[in-house]
Coordinates of C-alpha atoms in Angstrom, one line a residue:
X11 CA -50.6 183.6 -113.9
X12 CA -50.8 180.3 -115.3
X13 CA -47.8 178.1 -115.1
X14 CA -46.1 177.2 -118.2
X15 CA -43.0 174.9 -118.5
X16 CA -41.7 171.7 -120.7
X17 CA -41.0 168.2 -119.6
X18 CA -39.9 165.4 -122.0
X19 CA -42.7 166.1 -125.2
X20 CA -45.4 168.1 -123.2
X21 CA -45.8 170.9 -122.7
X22 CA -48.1 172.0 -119.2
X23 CA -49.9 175.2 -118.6
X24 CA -53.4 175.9 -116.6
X25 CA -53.1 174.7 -113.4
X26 CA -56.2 173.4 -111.5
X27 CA -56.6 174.3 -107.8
X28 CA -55.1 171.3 -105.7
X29 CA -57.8 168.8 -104.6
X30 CA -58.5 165.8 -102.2
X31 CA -58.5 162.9 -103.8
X32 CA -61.7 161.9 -104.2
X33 CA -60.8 157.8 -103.0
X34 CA -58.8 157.7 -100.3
X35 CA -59.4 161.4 -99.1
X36 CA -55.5 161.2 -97.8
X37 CA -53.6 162.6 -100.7
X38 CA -53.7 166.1 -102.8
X39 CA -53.4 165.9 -106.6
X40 CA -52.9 168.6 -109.1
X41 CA -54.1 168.3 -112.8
X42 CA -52.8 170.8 -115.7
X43 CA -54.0 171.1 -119.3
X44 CA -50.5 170.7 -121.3
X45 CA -50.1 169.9 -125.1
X46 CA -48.1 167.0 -126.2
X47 CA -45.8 168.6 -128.9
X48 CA -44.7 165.1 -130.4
X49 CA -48.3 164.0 -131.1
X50 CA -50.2 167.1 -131.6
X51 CA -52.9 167.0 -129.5
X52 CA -53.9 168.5 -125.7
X53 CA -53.4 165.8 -122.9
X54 CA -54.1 165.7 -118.9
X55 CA -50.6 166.3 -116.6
X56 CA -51.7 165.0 -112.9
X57 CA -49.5 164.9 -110.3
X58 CA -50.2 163.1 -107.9
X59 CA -48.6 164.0 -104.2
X60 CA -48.1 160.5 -102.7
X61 CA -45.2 162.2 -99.4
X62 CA -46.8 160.9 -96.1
X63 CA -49.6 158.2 -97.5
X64 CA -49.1 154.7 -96.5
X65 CA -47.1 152.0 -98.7
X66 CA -50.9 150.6 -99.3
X67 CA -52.2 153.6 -100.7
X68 CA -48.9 154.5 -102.7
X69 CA -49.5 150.6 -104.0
X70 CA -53.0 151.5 -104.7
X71 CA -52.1 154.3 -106.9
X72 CA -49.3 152.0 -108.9
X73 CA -52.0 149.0 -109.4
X74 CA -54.3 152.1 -111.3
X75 CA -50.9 153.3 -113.3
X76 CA -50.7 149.9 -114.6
X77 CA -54.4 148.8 -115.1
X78 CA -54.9 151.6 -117.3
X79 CA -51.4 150.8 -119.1
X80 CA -53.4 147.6 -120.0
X81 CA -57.0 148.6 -120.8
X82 CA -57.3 148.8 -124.7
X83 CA -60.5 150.3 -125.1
X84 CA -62.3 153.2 -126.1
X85 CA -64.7 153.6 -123.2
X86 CA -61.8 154.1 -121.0
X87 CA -59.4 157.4 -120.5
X88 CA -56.4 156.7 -122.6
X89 CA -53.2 156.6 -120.6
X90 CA -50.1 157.9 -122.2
X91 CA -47.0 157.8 -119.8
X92 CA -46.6 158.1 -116.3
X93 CA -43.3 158.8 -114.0
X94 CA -42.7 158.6 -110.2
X95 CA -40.8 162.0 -109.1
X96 CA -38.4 161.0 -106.4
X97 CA -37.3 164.2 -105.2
X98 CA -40.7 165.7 -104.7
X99 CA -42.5 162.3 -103.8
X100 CA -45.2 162.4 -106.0
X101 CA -46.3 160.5 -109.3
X102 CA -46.7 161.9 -112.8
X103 CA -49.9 160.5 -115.1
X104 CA -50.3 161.5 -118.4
X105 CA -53.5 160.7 -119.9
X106 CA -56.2 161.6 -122.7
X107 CA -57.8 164.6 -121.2
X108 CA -61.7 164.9 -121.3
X109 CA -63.0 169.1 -121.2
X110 CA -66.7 168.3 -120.2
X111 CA -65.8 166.3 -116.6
X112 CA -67.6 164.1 -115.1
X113 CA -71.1 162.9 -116.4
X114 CA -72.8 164.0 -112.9
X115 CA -71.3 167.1 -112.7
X116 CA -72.1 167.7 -116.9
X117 CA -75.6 166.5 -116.2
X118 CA -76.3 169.3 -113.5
X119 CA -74.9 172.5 -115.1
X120 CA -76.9 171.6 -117.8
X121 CA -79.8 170.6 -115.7
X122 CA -79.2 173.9 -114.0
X123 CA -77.6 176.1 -116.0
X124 CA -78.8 175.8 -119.8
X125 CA -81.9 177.4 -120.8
X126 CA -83.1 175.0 -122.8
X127 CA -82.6 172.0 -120.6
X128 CA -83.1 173.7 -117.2
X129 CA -85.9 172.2 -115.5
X130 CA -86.7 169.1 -118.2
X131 CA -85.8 165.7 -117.4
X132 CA -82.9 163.4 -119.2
X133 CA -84.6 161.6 -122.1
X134 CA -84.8 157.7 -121.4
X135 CA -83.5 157.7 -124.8
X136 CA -80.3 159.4 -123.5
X137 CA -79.9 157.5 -120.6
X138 CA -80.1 154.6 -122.5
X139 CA -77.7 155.5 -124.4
X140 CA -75.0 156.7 -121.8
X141 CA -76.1 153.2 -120.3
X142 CA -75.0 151.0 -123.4
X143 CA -71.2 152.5 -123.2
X144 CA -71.1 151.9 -120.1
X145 CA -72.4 148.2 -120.1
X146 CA -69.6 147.7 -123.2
X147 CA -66.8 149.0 -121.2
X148 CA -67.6 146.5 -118.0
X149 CA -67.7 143.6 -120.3
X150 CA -64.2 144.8 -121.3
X151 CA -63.0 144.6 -118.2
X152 CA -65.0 141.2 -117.1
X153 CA -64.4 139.3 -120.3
X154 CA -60.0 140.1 -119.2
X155 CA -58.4 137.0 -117.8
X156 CA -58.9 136.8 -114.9
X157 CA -61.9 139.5 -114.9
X158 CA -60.9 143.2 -113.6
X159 CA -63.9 144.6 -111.4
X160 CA -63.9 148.1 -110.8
X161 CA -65.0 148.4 -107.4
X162 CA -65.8 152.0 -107.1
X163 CA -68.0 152.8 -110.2
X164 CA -70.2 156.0 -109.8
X165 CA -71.4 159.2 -111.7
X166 CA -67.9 161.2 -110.4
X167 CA -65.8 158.4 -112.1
X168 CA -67.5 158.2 -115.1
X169 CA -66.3 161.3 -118.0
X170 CA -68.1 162.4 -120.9
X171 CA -67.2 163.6 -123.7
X172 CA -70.1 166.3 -124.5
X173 CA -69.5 167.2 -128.4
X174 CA -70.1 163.1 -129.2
X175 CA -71.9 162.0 -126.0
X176 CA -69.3 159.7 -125.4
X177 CA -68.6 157.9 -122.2
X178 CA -65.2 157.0 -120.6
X179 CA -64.8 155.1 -117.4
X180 CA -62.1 156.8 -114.8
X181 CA -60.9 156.2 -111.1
X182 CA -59.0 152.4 -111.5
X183 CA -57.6 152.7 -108.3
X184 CA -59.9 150.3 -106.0
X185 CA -60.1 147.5 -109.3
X186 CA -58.7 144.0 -109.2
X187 CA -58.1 140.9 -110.9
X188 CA -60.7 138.5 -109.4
X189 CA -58.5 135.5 -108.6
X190 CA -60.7 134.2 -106.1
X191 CA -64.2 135.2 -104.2
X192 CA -63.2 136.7 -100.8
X193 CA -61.9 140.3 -101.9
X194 CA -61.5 142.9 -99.5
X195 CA -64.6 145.5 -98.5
X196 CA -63.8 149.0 -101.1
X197 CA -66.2 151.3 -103.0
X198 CA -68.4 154.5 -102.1
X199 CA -70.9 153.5 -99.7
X200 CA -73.8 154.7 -101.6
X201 CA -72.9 152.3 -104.8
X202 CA -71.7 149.5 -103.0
X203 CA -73.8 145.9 -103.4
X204 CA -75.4 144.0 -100.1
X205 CA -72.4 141.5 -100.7
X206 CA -69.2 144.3 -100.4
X207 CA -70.9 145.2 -97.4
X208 CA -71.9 141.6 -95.6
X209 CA -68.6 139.6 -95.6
X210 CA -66.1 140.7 -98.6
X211 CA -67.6 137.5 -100.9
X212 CA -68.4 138.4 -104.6
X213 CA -67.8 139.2 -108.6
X214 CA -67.8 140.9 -111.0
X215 CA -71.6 141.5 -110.8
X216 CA -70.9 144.3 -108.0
X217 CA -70.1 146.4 -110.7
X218 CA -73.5 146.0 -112.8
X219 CA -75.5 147.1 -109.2
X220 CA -72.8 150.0 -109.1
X221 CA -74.6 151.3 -113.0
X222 CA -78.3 150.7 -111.4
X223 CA -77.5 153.3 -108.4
X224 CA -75.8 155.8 -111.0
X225 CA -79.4 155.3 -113.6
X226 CA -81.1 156.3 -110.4
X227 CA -78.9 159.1 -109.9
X228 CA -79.4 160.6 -113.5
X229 CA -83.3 160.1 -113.3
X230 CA -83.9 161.7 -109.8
X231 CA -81.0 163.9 -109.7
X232 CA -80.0 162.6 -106.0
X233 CA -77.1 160.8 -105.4
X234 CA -78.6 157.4 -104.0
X235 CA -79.5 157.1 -100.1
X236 CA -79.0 161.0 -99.9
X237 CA -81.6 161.0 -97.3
X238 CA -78.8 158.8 -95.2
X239 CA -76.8 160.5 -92.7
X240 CA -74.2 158.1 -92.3
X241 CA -72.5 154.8 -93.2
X242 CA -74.6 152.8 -90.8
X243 CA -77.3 154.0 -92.1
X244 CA -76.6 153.4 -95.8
X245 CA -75.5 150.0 -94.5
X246 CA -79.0 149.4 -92.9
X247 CA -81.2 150.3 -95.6
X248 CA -79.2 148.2 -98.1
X249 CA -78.6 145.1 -96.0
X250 CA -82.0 145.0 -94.2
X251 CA -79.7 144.6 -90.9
X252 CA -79.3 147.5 -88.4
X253 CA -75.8 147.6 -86.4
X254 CA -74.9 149.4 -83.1
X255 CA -73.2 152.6 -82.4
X256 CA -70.0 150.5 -81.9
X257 CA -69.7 148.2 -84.8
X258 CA -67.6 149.2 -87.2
X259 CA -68.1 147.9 -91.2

């Protein structure tokens, strides 16, 4: 049965299966449908099961509460309220929710599913388009003061909104404020830029060579460097510089 029960102006039913989070692979998070009763409109509940993770990652996860408390734009998901429960250790995010998912995972059923797309490829026209929204919300974030750089942008972090083709930019937990050039090493291996990888030194600009790997994605279907079987070897073919068995990144 789906669980049903009230909390402040929401009220939660449907609840998802419990999953890994998908950035630090350390943490489980569940994410109901619920209804906001005050505003009149359906809303994301995620909880968030922060017992056991390290202060860094429970920091990480309060640095994405507040980033998205600050984003005013409408290429982002909208964030509504957000609670830490004491008791059962875990945070509380309230947020616009978006039905169709992820634009990867919206792009395959279709790809794979619908009769009158399976087998054709995305329109340039389309990507394009999908590209536009996307380019508008990084200049949101890299015209802020100082400039916010995402860090982990990829098809799985980016939502779509299928009725309107309308893209919204998710997973703020690896951004910063640029405040200076050496940042630390973060993203998905297979989106990162030759810079994250070398020695830690860049910009904003990271995030425009994260967009090229996810155009790639939606033209040949493949995530990028699919044929890799490991970090080193995404690390190789992006750098041009092989490493041993027993460096580490």
């Amino acid at each position: 049965q789906p669980a049903a029960f009230m909390c402040s102006s929401v009220s939660v039913w449907d609840l998802a299966p419990s999953r890994r989070c998908t950035c630090c692979g350390e943490c489980d998070y569940d994410r109901y449908r619920g209804f906001d009763t005050k505003r009149g409109h359906d809303v994301a509940w995620n909880e968030i099961i922060v017992s056991g993770l390290p202060e860094k990652e429970k920091e990480r996860f309060a640095s994405e509460v507040e980033l998205l408390r600050f984003l005013k734009n409408e290429h982002f998901i909208k964030y509504y309220s957000s609670w830490y429960d004491e008791k059962q250790d875990k945070i509380i995010l309230i947020t616009q929710i978006v039905t169709s998912g992820t634009l990867n995972k919206w792009a395959r059923k279709r790809w794979l599913t619908c009769s009158y797309v399976k087998g054709k490829q995305l329109s340039m026209e389309v990507i394009k388009r999908w590209s536009l929204q996307i380019l508008e919300a990084l200049n949101y974030l890299h015209t802020r003061d100082p400039p916010i750089i995402h860090r982990d942008l990829k098809c799985s972090n980016i939502f779509i909104d299928g009725k309107t083709s309308t893209i919204l930019i998710g997973d703020l937990g690896l951004s910063r404020r640029r405040k200076d050039a050496q940042m630390s090493i973060a993203g998905t291996p297979e989106f990162m830029a030759p810079e994250i990888f070398a020695n830690g030194v860049y910009d904003e600009k990271v995030d425009i060579y994260a967009l090229g790997m996810c155009i790639l994605e939606l033209i040949t279907k493949k995530v990028p460097y699919s044929e890799c079987t490991s970090i080193r070897d995404i690390y190789t073919k992006v750098t041009g510089v092989r490493i041993s068995h027993c460096d580490e990144l």
